[in-house]
Coordinates of C-alpha atoms and ligand atoms in Angstrom, one line a residue:
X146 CA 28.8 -6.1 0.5
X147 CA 27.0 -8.9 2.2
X148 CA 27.0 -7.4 5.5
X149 CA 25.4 -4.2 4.7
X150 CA 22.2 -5.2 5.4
X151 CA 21.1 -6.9 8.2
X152 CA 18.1 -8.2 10.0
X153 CA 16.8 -7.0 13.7
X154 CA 16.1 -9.9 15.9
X155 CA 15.5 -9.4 19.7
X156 CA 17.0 -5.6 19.2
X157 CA 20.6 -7.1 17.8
X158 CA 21.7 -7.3 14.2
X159 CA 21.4 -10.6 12.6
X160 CA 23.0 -12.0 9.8
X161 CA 22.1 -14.7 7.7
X162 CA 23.9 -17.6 6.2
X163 CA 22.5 -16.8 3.0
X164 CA 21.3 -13.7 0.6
X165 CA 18.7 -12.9 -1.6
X166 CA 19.6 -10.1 -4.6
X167 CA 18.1 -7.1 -4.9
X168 CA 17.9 -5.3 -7.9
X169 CA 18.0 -1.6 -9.3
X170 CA 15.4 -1.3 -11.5
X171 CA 16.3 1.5 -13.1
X172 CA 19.2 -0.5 -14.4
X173 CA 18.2 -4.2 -14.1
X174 CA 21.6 -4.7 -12.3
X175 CA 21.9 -6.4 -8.9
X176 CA 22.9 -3.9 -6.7
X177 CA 23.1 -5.1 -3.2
X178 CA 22.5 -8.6 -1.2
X179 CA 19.7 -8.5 1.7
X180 CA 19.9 -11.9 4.2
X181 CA 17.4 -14.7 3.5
X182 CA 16.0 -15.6 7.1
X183 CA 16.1 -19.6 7.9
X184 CA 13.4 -20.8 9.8
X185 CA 15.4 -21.1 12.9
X186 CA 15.9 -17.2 12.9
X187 CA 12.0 -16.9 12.1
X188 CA 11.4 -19.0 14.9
X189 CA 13.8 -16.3 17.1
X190 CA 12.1 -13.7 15.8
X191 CA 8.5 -15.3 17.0
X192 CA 10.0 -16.1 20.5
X193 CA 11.8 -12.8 21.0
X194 CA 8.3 -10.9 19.8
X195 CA 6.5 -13.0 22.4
X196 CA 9.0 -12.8 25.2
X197 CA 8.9 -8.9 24.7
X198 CA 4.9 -9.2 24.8
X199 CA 4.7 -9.9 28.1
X200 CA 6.6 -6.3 29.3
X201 CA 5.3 -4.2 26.0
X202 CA 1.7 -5.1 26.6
X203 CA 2.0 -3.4 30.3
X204 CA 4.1 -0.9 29.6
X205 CA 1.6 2.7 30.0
X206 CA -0.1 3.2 26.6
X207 CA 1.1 7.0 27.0
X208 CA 4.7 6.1 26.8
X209 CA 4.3 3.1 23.7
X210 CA 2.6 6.8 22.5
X211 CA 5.9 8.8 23.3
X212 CA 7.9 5.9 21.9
X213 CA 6.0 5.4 18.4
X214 CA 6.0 9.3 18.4
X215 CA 9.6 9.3 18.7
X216 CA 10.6 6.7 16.2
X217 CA 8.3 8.9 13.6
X218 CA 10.5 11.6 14.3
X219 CA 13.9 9.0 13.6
X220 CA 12.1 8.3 10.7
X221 CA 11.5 11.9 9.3
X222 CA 15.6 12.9 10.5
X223 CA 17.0 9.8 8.4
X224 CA 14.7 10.5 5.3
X225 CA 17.3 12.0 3.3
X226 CA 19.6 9.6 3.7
X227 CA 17.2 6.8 3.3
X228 CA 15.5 8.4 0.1
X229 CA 18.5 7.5 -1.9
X230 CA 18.4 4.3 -1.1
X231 CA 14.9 4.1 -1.6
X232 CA 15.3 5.0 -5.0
X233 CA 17.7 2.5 -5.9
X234 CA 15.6 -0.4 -4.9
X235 CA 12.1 0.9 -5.5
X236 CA 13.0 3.4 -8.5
X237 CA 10.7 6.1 -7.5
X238 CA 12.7 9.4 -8.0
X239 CA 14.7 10.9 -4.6
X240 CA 12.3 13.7 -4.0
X241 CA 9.0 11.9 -4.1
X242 CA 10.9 8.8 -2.0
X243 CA 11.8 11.3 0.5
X244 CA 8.5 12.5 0.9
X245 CA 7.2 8.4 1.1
X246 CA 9.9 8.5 4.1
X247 CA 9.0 11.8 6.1
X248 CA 5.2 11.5 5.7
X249 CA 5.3 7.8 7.0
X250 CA 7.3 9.6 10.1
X251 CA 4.5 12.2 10.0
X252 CA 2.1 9.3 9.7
X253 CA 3.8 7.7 13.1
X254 CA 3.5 11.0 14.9
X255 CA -0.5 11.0 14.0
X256 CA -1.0 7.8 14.8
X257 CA 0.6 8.2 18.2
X258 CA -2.4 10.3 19.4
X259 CA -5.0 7.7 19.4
X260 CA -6.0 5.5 22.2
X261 CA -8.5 3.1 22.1
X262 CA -11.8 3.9 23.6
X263 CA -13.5 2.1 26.7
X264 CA -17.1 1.6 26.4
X265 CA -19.2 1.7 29.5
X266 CA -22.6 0.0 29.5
X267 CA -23.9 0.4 33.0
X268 CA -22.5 2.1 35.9
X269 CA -24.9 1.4 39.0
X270 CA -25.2 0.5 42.0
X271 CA -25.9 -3.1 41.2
X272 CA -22.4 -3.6 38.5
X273 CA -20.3 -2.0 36.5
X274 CA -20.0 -3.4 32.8
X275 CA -16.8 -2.0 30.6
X276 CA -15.4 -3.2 27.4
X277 CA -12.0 -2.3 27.1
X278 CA -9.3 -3.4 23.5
X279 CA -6.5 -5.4 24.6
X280 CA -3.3 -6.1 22.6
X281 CA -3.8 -9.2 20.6
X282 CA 0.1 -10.5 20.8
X283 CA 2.4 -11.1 18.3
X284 CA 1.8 -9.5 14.9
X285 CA 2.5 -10.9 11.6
X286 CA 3.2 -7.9 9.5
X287 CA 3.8 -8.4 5.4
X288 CA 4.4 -5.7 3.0
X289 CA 4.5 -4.7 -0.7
X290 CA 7.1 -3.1 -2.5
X291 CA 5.4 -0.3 -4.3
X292 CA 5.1 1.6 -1.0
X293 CA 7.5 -0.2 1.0
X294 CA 8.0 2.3 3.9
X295 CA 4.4 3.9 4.1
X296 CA 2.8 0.5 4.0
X297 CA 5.1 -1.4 6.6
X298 CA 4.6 1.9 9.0
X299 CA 0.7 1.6 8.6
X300 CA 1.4 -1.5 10.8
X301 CA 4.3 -0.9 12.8
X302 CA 2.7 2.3 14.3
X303 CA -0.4 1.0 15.3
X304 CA 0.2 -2.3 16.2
X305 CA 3.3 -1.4 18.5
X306 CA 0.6 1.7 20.0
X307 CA -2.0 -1.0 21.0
X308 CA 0.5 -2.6 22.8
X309 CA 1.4 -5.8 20.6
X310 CA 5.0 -7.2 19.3
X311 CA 5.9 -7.4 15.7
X312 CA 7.8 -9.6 13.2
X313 CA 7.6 -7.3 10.2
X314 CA 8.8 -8.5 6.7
X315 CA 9.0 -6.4 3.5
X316 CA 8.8 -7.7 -0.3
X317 CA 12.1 -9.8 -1.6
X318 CA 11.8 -6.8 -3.9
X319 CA 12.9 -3.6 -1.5
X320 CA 13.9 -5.1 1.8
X321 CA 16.7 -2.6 2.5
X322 CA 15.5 0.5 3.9
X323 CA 13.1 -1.9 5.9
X324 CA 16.1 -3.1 7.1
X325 CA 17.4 -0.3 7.6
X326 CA 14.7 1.3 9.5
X327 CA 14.8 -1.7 11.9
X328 CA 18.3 -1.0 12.8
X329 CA 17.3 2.7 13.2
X330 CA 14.4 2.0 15.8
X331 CA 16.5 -0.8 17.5
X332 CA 18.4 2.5 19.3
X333 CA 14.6 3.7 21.0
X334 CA 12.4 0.5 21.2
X335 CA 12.7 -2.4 23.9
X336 CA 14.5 -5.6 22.4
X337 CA 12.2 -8.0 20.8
X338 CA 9.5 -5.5 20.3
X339 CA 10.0 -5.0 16.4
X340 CA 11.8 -7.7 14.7
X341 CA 12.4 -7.3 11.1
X342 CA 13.5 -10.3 9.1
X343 CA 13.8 -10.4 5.3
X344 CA 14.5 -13.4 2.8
X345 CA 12.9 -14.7 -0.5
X346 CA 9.6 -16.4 -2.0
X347 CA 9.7 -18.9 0.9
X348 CA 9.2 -17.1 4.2
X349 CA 6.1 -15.4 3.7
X350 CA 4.1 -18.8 3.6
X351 CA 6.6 -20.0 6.3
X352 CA 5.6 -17.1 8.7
X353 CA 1.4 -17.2 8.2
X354 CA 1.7 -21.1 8.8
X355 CA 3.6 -20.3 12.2
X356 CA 2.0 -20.9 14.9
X357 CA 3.5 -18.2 17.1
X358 CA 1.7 -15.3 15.7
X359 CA -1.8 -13.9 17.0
X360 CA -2.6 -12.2 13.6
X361 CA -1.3 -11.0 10.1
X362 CA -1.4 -8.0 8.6
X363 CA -0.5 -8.6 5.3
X364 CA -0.7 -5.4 2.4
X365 CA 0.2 -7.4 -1.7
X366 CA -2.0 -8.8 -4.4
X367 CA -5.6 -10.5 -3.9
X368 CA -4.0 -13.8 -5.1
X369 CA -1.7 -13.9 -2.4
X370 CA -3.8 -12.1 0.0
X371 CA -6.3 -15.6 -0.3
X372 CA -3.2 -18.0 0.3
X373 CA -2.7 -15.9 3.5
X374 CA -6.6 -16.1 5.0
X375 CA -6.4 -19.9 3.7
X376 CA -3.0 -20.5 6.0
X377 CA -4.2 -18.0 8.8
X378 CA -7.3 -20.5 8.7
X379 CA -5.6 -23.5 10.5
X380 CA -5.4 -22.0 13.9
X381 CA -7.4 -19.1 13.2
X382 CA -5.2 -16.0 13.4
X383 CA -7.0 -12.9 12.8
X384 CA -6.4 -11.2 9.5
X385 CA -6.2 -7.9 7.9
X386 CA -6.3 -8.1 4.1
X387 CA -4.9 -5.0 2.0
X388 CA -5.3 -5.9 -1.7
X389 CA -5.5 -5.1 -5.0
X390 CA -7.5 -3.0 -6.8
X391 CA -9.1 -1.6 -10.2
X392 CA -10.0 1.5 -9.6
X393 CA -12.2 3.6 -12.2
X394 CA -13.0 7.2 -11.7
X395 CA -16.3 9.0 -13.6
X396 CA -15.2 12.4 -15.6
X397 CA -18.7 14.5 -15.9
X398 CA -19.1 16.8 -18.8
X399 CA -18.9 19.6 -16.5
X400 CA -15.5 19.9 -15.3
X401 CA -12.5 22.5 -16.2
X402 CA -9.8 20.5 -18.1
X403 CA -7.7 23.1 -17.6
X404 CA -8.1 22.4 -14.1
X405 CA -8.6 18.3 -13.8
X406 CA -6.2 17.3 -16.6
X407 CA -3.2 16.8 -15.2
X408 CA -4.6 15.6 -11.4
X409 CA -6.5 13.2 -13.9
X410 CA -3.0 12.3 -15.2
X411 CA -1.4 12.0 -12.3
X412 CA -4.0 10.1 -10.4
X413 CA -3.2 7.1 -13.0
X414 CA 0.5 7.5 -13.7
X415 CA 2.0 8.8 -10.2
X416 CA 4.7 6.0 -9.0
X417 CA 4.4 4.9 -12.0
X418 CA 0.8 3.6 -11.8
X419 CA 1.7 1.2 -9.6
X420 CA -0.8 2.5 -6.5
X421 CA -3.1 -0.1 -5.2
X422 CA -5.7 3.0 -5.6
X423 CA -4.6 4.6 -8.8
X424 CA -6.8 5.1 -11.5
X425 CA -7.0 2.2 -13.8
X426 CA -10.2 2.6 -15.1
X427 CA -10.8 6.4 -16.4
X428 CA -14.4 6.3 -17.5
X429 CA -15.0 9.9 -19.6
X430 CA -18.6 11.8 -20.6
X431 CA -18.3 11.1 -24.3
X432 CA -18.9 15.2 -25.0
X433 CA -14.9 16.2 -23.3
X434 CA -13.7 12.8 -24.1
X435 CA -11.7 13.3 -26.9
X436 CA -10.2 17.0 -25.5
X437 CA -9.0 14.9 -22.4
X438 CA -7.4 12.0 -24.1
X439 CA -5.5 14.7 -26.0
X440 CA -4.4 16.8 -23.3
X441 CA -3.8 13.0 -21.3
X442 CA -1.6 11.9 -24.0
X443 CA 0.4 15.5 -24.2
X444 CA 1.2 15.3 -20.6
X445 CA 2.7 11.7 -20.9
X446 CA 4.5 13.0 -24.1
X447 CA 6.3 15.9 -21.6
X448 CA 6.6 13.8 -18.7
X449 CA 10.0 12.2 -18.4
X450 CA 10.4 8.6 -17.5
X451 CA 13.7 7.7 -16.4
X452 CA 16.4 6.4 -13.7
X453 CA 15.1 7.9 -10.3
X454 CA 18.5 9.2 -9.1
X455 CA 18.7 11.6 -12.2
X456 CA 17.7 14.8 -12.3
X457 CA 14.2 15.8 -13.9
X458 CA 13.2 12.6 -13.6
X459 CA 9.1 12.4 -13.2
X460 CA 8.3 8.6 -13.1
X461 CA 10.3 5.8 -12.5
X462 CA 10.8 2.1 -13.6
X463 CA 8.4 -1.0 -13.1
X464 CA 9.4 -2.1 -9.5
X465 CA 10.6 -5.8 -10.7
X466 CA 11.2 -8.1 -13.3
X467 CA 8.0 -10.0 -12.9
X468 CA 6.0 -6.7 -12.8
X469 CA 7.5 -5.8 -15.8
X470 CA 7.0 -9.3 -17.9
X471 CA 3.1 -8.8 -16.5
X472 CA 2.7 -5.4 -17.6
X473 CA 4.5 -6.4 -21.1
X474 CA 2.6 -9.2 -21.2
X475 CA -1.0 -7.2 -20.9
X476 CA 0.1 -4.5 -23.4
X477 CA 0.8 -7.3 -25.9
X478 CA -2.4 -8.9 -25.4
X479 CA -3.6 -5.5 -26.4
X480 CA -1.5 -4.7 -29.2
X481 CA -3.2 -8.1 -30.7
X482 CA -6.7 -7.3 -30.4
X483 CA -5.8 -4.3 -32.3
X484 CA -6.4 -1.9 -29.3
X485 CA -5.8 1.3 -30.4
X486 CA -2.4 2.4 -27.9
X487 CA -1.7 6.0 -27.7
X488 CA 2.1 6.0 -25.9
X489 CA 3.9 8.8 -24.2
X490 CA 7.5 9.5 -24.6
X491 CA 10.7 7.7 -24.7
X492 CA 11.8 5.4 -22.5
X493 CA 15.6 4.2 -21.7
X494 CA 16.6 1.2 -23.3
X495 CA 19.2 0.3 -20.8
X496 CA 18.2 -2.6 -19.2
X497 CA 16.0 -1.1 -16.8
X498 CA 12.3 -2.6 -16.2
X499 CA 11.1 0.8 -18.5
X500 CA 7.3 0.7 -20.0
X501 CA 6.0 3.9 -22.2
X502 CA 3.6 5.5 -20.5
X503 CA 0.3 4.4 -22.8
X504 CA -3.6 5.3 -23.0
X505 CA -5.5 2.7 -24.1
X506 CA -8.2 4.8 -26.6
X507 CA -11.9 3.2 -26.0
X508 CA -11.4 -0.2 -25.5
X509 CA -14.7 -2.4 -24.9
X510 CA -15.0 -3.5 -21.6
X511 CA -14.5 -6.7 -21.3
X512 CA -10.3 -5.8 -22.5
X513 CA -8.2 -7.7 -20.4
X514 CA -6.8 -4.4 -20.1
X515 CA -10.0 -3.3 -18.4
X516 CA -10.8 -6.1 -16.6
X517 CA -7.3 -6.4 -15.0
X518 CA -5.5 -4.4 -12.4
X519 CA -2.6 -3.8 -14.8
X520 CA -0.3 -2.6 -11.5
X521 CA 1.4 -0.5 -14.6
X522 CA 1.4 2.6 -16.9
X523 CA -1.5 1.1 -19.0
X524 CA -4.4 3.6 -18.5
X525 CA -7.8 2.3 -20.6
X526 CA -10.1 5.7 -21.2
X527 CA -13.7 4.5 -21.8
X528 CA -16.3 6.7 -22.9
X529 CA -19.8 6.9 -21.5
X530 CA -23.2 8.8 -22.2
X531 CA -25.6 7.9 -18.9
X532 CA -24.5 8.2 -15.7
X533 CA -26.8 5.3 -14.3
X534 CA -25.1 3.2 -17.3
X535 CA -21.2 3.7 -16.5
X536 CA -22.4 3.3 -12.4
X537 CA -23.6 -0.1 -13.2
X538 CA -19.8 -0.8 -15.3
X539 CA -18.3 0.9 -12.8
X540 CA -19.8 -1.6 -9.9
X541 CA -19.2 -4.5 -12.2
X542 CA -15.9 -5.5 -10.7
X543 CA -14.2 -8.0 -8.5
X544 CA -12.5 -5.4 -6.7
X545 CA -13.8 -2.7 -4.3
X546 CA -11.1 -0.4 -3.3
X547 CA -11.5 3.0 -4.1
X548 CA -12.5 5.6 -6.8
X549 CA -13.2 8.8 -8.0
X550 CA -15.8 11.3 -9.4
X551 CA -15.0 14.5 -11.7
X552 CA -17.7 17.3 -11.8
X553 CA -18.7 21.2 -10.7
X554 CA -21.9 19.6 -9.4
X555 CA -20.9 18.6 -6.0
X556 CA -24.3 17.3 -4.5
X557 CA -24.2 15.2 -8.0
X558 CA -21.1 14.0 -7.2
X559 CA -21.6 13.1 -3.7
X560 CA -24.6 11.5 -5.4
X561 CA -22.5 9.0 -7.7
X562 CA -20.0 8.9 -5.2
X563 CA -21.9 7.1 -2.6
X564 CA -23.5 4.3 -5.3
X565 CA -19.8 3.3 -6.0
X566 CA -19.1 -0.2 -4.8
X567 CA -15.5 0.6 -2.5
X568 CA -14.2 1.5 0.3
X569 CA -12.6 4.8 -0.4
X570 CA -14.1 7.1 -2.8
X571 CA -12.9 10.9 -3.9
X572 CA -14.5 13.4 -5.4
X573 CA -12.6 16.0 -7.5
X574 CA -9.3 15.0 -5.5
X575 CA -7.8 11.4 -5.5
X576 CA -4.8 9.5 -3.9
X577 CA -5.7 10.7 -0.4
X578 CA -5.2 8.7 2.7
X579 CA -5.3 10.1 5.6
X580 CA -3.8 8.8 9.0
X581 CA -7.0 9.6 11.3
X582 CA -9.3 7.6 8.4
X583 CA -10.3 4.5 7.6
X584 CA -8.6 2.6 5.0
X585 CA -10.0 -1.2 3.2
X586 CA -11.3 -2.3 0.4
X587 CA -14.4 -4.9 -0.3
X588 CA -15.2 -8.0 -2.5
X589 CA -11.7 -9.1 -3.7
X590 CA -9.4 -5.7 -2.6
X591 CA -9.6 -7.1 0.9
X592 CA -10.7 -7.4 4.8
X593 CA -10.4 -4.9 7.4
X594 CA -9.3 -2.2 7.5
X595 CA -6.5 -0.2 8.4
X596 CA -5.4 3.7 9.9
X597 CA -8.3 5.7 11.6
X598 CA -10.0 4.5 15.2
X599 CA -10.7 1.4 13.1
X600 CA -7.8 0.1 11.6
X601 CA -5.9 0.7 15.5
X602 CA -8.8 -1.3 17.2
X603 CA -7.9 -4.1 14.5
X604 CA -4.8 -4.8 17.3
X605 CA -6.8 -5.0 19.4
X606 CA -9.6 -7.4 20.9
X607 CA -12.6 -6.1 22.8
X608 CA -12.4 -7.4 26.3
X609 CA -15.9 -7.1 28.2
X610 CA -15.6 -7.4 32.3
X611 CA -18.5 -7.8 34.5
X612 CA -18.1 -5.9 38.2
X613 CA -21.0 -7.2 40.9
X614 CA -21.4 -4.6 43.3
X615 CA -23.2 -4.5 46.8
Ligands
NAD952 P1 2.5 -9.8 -3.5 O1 1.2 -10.4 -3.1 O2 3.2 -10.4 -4.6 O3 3.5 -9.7 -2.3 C1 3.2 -9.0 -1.1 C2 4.0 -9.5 0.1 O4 3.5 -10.8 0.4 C3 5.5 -9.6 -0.2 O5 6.2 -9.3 1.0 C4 5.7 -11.1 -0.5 O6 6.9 -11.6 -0.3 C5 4.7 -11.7 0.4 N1 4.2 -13.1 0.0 C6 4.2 -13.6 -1.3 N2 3.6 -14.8 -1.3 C7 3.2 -15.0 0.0 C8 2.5 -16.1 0.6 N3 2.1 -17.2 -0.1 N4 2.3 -16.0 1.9 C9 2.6 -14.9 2.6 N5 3.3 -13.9 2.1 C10 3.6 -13.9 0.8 O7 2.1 -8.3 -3.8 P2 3.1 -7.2 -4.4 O8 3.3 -7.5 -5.9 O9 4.3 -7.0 -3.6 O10 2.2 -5.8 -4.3 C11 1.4 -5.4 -5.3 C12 -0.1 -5.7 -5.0 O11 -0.4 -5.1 -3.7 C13 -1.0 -5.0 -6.0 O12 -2.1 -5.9 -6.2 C14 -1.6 -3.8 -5.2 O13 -2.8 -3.4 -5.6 C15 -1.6 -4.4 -3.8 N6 -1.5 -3.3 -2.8 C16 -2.6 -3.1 -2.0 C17 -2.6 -2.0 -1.1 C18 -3.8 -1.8 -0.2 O14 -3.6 -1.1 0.8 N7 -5.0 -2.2 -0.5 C19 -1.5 -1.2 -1.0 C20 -0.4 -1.5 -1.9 C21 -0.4 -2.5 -2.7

């Protein structure tokens, strides 16, 4: 069992001396055993990204382009396979994992188009002056596990297309079809170009602190993300910060239930509500807001919640243990300040990391449940009469990542949309990312950003050069 899995160093398989579990969380069983990098394989890792550097960073952007393109495609011919395996470690059902796997191969395929541009600010007799993005180096990449392909891809495509190296790592949670994936583009990419190393608690701190790497990418909470900027600090590696969230969205009195019910529903409960820009805050016009906690709560009650590798299954587990105690924990807290909990239907009792799907029915604001990103099937409804009002408690957050806005009116809309505090907002849609756009959050949801023009050129430094002439 334990050599199932293994890590990509310098384009060979590497083994590890010893293993960290991984869990089904559909069951609560260990499963399978993923290799727990040592530092001396880290430090390989670093050396072999670097070596490759020096050959990747020259080699024409068109055919890193063809290459990324290529390994998109790998990606979207293995999804099948890889879906199922997905499920078991992540517990999202097959069909929705598969389409996690083939869109991030999709994903690949879009970012393979862009180049960076070069920016000319006098061409004269006298000089030419050009800016032009370089590589930055070696890239620290650190992902999450409630996305874990899409996420890791949103840094392996564009960082490899700007011409940098990669030592990616994926959570302790779902390394395998990271793993995976690295064996899989090991057949197309040069050696040493994407390492991917997994192992427990331990190597994420060991890998920001190493001195080897020109910048981290890291996507997880806004706890961890300020651990990484205070390590990236010493030697000043740049940073991209992907963090967490609280997302609300504003439900005018205007809209169609029929028609905004259940993309309400799902906007807050898809993958199990653990989206860094679900909806965890659903803020409702007091006149529709008891006709759409109704119809909220009837769609929970029909949706079923289950093991991912069965059939019909809708929504998964909690990802982890430690998710699942969290999540517990925060429903508990509200069960004791006599929250009123409105559940949906049954869960297994198996073992599995399985929380009822529950609306929280008008909490005050200053609910934990509120105030928290729950990362969890706990959606708080809050009612609201002025619009200028539920802005203000909107805006009153420590995160800034996205949102959403409900309503017919579509100038109003636009109108709300653009006095919300976050980097992404939606408006009578919500969940959508797009490749060519850019992705980040403010205040505590993070720094940067990533996908679109902007989230390549983050590779990337700015590299002005000065040409006399005559
Ligand atoms: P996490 O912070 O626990 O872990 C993320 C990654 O960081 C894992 O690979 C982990 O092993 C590693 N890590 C842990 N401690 C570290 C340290 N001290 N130094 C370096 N690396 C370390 O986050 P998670 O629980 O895996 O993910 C859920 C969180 O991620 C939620 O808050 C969610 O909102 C956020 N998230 C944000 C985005 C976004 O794009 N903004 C996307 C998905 C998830």
């Amino acid at each position: 069992m334990t050599d199932d899995y293994v890590m990509t160093i310098n384009g060979a398989p590497a083994r590890a001396d010893s293993w960290i579990s991984v869990v089904n969380p559909a069951t609560g069983r260990v499963f399978a055993q993923a290799p727990d990098c040592s530092a001396a394989q880290l430090d390989q890792a670093v050396a072999a990204a670097r070596q490759a550097f020096t050959t990747w960073r020259k080699v024409p952007l068109e055919e890193r382009q063809a290459l990324v393109r290529k390994a998109g495609t790998r990606l979207i011919e293995n999804a099948p396979e890889l879906s199922r395996l997905f499920t078991q470690e992540q517990g999202r059902p097959v069909g929705a994992a598969e389409q996690e796997i083939a869109g991030a191969g999709l994903w690949m395929h879009a970012v393979a188009q862009m180049a960076p541009p070069i920016h000319v600010s006098e061409d004269s007799a006298a000089q030419l002056v050009e800016t032009r993005y370089v590589p930055l180096g070696v890239i620290c990449a650190i992902s999450p596990w409630n996305f874990p392909v899409s996420l890791a891809m949103w840094k392996v495509a564009p960082a490899l297309v700007a011409g940098n190296t990669i030592v990616l790592k994926p959570s302790p949670f779902t390394p395998l079809c990271t793993l995976r994936i690295g064996q899989i583009f090991a057949e197309i990419l040069p050696a040493g170009v994407l390492n991917v190393i997994s192992g427990g608690d331990a190597l994420g701190p060991l890998m920001t602190a190493h001195p080897g790497f020109d910048k981290i990418s890291f996507t997880g909470s806004s706890a961890t993300g300020k651990r990484v900027m205070e390590s990236a600090a010493k030697d000043l590696k740049r940073v991209t910060l992907e963090l967490g969230g609280n997302d609300a969205a504003i439900v005018m009195p205007d809209v169609d239930l029929d028609e905004v019910a259940e993309k309400i529903f799902f906007g807050a409960f898809f993958n199990t509500s653990q989206i860094c820009v679900a909806t965890k805050r659903l803020y409702v016009h007091d006149s529709i807001y008891d006709d759409l906690r109704d119809r909220l709560v009837a769609i929970a009650q029909r949706t079923k919640v289950g093991d991912g590798s069965e059939q019909g299954t809708v929504l998964g587990p909690i990802q982890n243990e430690r998710q699942y105690r969290r999540v517990s924990e925060l429903l508990e807290d509200a069960r004791n300040a006599n929250l009123t909990l409105l559940h949906g239907g049954e869960v297994p009792n198996n073992g599995g990391y399985f929380i009822p799907l529950t609306i929280v029915d008008n909490p005050p604001e200053n609910a934990r449940v509120v105030q928290e990103e729950a990362f969890g099937p706990i959606l708080p409804m809050l009612r609201f009469t002025e619009i200028d009002e539920v802005i203000e408690r909107v805006n009153d957050s420590e995160y800034g990542l996205a949102g959403a806005v409900w309503s017919k009116d579509t100038d109003k809309a636009l109108e709300i949309a653009r006095s919300i505090e976050t980097g992404t907002v939606w408006i009578n849609q919500n969940l959508m990312l797009r490749p060519d756009t850019a992705f980040g959050g403010r205040k505590n949801s993070g720094l940067g950003v990533e996908n679109g023009l902007d989230g390549l050129l983050e590779y990337m430094a700015p590299q002005a050069v000065y040409l006399a002439r005559g």
